[in-house]
Coordinates of C-alpha atoms and ligand atoms in Angstrom, one line a residue:
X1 CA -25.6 12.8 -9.5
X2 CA -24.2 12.0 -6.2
X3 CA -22.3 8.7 -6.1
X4 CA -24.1 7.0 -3.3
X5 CA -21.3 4.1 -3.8
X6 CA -18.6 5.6 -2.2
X7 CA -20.1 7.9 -0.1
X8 CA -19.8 10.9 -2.4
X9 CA -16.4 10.4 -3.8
X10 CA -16.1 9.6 -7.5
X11 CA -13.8 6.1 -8.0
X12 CA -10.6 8.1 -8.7
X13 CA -11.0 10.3 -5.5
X14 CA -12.0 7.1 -3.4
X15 CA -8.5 5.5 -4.1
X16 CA -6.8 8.5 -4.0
X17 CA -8.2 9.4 -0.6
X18 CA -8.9 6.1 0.9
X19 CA -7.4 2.7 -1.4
X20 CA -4.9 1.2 1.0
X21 CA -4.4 4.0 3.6
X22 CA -7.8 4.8 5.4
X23 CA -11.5 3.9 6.1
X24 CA -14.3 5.1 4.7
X25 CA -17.9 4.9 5.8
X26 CA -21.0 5.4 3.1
X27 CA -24.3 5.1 3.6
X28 CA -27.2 3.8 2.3
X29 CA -24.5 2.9 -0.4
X30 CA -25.7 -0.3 -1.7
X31 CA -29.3 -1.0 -0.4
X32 CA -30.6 -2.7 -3.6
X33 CA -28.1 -5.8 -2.8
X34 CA -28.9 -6.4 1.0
X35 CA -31.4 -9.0 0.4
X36 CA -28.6 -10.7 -1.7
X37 CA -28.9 -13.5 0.8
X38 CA -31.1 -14.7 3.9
X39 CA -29.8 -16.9 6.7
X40 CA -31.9 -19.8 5.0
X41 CA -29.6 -19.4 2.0
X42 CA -26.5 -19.1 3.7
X43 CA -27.6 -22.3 5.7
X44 CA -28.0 -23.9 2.2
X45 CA -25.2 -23.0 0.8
X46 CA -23.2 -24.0 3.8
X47 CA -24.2 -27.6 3.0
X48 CA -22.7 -27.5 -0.4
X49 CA -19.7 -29.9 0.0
X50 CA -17.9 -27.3 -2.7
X51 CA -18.4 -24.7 -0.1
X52 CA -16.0 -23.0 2.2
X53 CA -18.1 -22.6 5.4
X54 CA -16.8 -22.2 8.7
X55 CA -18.9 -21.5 12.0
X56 CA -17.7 -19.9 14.8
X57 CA -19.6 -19.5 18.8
X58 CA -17.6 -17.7 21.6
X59 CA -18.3 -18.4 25.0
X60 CA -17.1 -15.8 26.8
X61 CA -13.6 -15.1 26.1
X62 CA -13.3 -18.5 24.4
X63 CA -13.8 -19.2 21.0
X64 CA -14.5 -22.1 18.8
X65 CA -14.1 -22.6 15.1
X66 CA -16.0 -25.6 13.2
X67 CA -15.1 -26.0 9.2
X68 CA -17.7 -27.2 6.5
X69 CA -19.4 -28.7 5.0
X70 CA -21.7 -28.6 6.9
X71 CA -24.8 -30.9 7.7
X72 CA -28.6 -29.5 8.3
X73 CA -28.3 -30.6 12.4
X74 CA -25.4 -28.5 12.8
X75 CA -27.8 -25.4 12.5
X76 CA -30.5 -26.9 14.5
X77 CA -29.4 -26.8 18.2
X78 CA -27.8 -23.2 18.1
X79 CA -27.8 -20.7 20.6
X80 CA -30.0 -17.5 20.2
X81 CA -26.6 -15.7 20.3
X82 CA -22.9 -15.6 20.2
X83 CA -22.4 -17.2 16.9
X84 CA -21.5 -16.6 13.4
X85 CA -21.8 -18.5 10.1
X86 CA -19.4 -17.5 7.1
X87 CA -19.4 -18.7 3.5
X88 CA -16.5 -17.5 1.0
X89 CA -16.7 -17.4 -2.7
X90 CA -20.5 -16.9 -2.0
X91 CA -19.9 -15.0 -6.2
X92 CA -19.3 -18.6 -7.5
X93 CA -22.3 -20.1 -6.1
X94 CA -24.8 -17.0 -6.2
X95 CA -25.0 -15.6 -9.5
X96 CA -26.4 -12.0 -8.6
X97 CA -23.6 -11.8 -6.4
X98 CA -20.9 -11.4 -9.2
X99 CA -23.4 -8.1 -10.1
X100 CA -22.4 -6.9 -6.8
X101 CA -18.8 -7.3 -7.4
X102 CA -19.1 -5.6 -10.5
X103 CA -20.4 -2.6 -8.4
X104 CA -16.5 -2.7 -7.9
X105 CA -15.4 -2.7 -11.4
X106 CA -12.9 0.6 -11.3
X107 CA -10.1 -1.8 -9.3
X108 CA -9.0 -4.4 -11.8
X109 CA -10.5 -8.0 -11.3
X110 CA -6.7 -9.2 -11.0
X111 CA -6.8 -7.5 -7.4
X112 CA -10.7 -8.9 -6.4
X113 CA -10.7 -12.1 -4.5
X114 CA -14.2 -12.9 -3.5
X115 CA -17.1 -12.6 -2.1
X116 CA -17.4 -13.7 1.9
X117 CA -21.3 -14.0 3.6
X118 CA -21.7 -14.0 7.5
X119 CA -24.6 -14.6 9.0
X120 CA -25.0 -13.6 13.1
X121 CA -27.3 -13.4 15.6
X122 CA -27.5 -10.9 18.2
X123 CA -23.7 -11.0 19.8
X124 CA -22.4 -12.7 16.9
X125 CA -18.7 -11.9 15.2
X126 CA -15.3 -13.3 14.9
X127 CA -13.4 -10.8 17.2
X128 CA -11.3 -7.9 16.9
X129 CA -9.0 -8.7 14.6
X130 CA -6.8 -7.4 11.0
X131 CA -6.9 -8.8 7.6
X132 CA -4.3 -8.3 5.5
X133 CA -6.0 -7.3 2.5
X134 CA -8.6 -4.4 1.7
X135 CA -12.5 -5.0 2.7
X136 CA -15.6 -3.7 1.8
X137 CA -18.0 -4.8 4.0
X138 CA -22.0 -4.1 3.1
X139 CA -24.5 -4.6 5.8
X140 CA -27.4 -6.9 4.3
X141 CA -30.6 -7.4 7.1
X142 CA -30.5 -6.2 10.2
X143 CA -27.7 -4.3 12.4
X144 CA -23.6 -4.5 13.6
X145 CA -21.6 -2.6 15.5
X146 CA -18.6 -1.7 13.6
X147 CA -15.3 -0.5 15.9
X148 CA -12.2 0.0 14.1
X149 CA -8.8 1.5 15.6
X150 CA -5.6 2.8 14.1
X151 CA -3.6 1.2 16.6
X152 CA -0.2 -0.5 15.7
X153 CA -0.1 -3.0 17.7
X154 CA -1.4 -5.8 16.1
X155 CA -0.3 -8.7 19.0
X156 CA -2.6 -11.3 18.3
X157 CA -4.0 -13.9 21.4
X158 CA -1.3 -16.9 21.4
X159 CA -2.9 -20.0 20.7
X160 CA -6.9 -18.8 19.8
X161 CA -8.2 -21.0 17.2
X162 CA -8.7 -18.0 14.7
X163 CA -6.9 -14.3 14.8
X164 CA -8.0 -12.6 18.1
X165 CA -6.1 -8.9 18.6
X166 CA -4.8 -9.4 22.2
X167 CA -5.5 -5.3 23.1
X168 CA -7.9 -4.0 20.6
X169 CA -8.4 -0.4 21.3
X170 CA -11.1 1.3 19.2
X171 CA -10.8 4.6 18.5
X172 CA -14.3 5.4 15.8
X173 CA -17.3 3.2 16.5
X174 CA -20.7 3.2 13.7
X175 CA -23.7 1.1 14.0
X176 CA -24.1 -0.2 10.1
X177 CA -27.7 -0.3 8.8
X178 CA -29.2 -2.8 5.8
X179 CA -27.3 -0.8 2.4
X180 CA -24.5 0.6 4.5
X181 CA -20.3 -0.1 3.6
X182 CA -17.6 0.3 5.3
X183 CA -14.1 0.2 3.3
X184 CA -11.3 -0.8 5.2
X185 CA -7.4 -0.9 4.1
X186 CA -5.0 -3.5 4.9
X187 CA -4.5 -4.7 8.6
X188 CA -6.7 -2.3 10.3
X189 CA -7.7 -3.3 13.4
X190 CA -11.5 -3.9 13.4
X191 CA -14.2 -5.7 15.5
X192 CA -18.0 -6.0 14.7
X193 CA -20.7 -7.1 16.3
X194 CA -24.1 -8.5 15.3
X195 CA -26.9 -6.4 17.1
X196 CA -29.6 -7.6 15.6
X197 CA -30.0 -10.7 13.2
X198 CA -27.2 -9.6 11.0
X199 CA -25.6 -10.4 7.5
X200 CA -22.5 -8.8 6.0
X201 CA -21.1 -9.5 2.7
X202 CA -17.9 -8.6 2.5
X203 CA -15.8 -7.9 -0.7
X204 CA -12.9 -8.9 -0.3
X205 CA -9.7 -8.4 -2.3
X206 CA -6.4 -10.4 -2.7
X207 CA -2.7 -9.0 -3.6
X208 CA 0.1 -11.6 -3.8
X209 CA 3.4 -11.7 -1.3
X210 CA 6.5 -11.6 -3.1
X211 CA 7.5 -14.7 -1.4
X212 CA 4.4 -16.8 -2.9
X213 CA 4.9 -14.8 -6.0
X214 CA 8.4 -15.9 -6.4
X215 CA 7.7 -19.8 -5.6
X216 CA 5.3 -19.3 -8.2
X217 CA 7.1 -18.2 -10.5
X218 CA 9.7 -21.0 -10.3
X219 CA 7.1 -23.8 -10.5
X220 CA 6.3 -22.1 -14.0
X221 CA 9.6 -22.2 -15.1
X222 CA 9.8 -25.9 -14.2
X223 CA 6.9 -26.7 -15.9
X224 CA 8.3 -24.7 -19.3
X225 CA 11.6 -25.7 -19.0
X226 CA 13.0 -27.0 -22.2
X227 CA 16.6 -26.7 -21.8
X228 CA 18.3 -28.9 -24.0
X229 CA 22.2 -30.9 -24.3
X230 CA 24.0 -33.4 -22.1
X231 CA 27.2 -32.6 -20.4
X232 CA 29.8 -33.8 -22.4
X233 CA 33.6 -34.4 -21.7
X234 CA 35.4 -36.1 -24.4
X235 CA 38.5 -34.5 -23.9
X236 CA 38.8 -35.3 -20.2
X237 CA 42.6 -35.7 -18.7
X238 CA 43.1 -38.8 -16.2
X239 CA 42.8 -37.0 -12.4
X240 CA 44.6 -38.0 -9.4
X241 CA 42.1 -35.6 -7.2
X242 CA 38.7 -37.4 -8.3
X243 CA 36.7 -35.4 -5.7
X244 CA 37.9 -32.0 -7.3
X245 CA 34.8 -29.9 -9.3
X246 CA 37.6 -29.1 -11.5
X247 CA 36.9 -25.5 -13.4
X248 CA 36.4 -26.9 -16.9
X249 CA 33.7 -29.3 -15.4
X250 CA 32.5 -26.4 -13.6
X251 CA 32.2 -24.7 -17.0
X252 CA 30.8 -27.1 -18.9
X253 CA 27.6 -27.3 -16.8
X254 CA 27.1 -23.7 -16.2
X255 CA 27.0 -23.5 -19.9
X256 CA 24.1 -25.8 -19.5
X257 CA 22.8 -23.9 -16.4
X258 CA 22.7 -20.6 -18.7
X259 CA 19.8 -22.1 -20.1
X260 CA 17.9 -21.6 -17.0
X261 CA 17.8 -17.7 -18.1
X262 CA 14.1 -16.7 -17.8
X263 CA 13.3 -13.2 -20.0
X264 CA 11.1 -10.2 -18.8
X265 CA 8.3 -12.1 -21.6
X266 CA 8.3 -15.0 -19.5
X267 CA 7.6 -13.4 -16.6
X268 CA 4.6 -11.0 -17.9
X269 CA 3.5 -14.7 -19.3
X270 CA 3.4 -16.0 -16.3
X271 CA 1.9 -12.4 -14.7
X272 CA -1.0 -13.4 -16.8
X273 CA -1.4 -17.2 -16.1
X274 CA -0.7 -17.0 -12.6
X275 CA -3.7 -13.6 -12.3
X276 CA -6.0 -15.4 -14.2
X277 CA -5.8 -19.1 -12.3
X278 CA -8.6 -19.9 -10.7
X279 CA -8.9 -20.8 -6.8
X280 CA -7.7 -24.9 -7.0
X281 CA -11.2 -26.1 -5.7
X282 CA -12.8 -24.5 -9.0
X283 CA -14.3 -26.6 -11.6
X284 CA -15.7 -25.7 -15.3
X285 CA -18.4 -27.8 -16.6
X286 CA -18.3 -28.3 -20.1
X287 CA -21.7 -28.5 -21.4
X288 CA -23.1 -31.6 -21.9
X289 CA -24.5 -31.7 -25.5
X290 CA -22.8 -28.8 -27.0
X291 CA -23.6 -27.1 -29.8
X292 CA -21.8 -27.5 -33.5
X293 CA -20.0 -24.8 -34.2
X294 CA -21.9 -23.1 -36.6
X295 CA -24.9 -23.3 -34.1
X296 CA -22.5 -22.0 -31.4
X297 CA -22.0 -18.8 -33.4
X298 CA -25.5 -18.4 -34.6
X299 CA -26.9 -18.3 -30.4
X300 CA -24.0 -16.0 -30.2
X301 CA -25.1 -13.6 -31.8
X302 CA -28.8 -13.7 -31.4
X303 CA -27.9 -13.7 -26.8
X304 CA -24.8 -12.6 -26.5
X305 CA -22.3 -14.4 -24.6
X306 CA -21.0 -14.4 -21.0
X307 CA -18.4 -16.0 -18.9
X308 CA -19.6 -18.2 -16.4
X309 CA -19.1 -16.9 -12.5
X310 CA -15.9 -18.8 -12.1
X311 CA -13.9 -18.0 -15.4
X312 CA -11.2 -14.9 -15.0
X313 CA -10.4 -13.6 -18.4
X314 CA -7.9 -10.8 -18.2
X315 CA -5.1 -9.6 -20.9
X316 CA -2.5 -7.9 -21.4
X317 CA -0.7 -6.0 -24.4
X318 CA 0.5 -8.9 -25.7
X319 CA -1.9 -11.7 -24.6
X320 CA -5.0 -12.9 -23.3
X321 CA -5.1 -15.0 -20.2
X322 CA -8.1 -17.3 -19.7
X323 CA -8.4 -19.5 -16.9
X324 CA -4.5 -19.8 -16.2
X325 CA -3.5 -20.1 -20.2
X326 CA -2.3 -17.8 -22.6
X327 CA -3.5 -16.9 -25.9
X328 CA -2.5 -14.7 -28.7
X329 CA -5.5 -14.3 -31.1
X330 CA -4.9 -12.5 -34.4
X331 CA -5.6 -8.3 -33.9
X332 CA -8.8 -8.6 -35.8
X333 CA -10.2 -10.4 -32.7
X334 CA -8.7 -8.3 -30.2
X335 CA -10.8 -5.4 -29.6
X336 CA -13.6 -8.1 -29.3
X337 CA -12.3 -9.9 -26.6
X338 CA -10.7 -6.7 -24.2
X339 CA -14.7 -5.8 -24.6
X340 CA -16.1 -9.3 -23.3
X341 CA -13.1 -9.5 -20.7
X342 CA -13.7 -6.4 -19.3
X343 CA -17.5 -6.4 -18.9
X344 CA -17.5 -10.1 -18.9
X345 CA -20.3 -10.1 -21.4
X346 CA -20.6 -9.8 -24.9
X347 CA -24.2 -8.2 -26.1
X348 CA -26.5 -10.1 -28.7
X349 CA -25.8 -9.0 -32.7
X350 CA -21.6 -8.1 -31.7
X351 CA -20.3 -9.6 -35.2
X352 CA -17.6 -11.9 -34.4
X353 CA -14.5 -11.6 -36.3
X354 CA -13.2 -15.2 -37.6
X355 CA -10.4 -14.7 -35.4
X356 CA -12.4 -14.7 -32.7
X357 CA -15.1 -17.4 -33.6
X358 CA -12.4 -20.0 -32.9
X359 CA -11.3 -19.5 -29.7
X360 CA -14.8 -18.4 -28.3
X361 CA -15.8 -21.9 -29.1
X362 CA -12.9 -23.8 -27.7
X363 CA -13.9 -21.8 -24.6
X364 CA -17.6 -23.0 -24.7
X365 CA -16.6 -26.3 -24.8
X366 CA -14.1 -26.0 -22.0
X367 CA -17.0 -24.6 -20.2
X368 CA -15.5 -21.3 -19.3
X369 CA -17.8 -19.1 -21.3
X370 CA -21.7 -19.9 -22.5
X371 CA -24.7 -18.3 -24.4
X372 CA -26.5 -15.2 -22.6
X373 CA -29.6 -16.9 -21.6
X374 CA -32.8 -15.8 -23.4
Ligands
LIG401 C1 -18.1 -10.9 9.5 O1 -18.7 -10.9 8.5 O2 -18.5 -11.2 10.6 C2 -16.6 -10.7 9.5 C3 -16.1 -9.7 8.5 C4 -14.8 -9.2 8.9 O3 -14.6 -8.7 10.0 O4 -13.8 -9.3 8.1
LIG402 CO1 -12.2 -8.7 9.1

């Protein structure tokens, strides 16, 4: 059967063709998730103090940009046009919208980010513009105007209050209709406009720079840094240049700096923790009368299990990374747990190996994972 998706293209010819190097267009690609979300929702969601909202109205060729939370009068006195409402990590507060992500499942969840929400009335947008990371965005009600351009020159307006291409020159233009994507790669110039009352979910994706990678990376080996001794000099020889780094003192401390060695395992550890850490605004809520164990394991395998919206469980071959830890369960359990990670649900009757029973549990009552509902 055709795969309405990706206009056509099976998953393996989509990133061949397309991942990272050009857009695609597919219609009708999605239709069953564009009444993911109305305006009214959005609006509500916007009021959440947990939520990233921001609104933006142009003028003209002037733009303004207000940040949430947001309170119920700020949506009352709107214009008819000209504005835009957006709401990231719309998948942590809507939980059909993490079935919509999962639409995306053939790119590893390491590389997904989140899902974004716009609402716009007619005129509505936040300007031509580039984003540095890959986009899929799905028309949801109504209509918008979609120009894109290959253009280099990615000169942005000096001093706008958001990123505002100074000469956007589109080259392909599409009006997108309710179920329509659009994929776009990396910092493609793209502009679109609401022409009727208009929501767009976007998926959007993430891929670290090497420079926050590496300033990572040496925050984790400060926090496991057990290097051990204290300079020591009983030998030392009465100077008459007490200034001088003299080479034996030299020496003796890079002896003690050799400890500061870090091993290829301590940085696939740190791969994992860092892929697997949640956005720093996230919390888990552990659940407040928890089950015994025993009873745990029994409404495990009568409903299944599932991690909750927020929890990112990924491994490795050596290790399993929930949440931003590591953990090396016994092989038994393995095979178990690349199955939940990977289709972030276990189904009811799975036996659960011993190995396993354990660390499911300390994960309920960390709140990360929980019971299938009924
Ligand atoms: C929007 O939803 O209005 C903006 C999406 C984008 O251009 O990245
Ligand atoms: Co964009």
């Amino acid at each position: 059967m055709r795969n309405k998706l990706l206009n056509g293209l099976t998953p393996a010819q989509f990133l061949r063709r397309h991942w990272q190097k050009r857009p695609l267009l597919a219609r009708n690609s999605l239709p069953q998730f564009a009444d993911l979300l109305s305006r009214r929702t959005l609006i509500e969601l916007a009021l959440l103090p947990e939520a990233e909202a921001r609104l933006i109205t142009r003028k003209g060729r002037h733009w303004d940009v207000r940040h949430g939370p947001f309170r119920r009068q700020d949506f009352a006195k709107l214009p008819d046009r000209d504005w835009t409402l957006l709401v990231q990590g719309v998948d942590l507060l809507l939980p059909r919208a993490k079935e919509l992500l999962g639409r995306f499942d053939f790119i590893p969840y390491a590389r997904l980010d989140d899902l974004m929400v716009s609402y716009a009335p007619p005129g509505g947008g936040v300007g031509p513009h580039f984003d540095s990371y890959d986009v899929f965005l799905l028309q949801g009600e109504g209509q918008r105007r979609w120009q894109i351009s290959s253009q280099r020159d990615l000169t942005l307006v000096e001093k706008a209050p958001l990123k505002i291409l100074s000469d956007f020159r589109p080259t392909r233009e599409w009006t997108l209709n309710t179920g329509d994507l659009l994929y776009l790669p990396p910092r493609y110039a793209h502009d679109g406009v609401a022409l009727a009352n208009c929501i767009t979910l976007s998926v959007g994706f993430r891929a670290p720079s090497a420079q926050d990678l590496c300033s990572r990376f040496y925050d984790f080996l400060q926090d496991n840094l057990d290097a051990r001794g204290l300079y020591a000099d009983p030998h030392l020889k009465a100077t008459q240049q007490p200034a001088r780094i003299a080479p034996q003192l030299a020496r003796g401390l890079l002896d003690l700096l050799a400890q500061a060695r870090w091993k290829r395992a301590d940085m696939l550890r740190f791969i994992g923790e860092d892929l697997s850490t949640p956005k720093s605004h996230v919390v888990f809520n552990p659940p407040r009368r928890a089950l015994s164990a025993p009873a745990f394991a029994r409404t495990a395998r009568r409903n299944g299990l599932q991690l909750v919206p927020a929890s990112i469980l990924l491994y490795d071959d050596h290790a399993f990374y929930m949440n931003g830890e590591r953990c090396i369960p016994p092989a038994a359990a393995r095979p178990l747990l690349r199955r939940f990670a990977n289709r972030r649900k276990l189904d009811p009757a799975a036996a659960i190996p011993a190995g396993a029973a354990e660390l499911l549990y300390a994960w309920y009552r960390a709140g990360f994972i929980a019971p299938a509902a009924e």
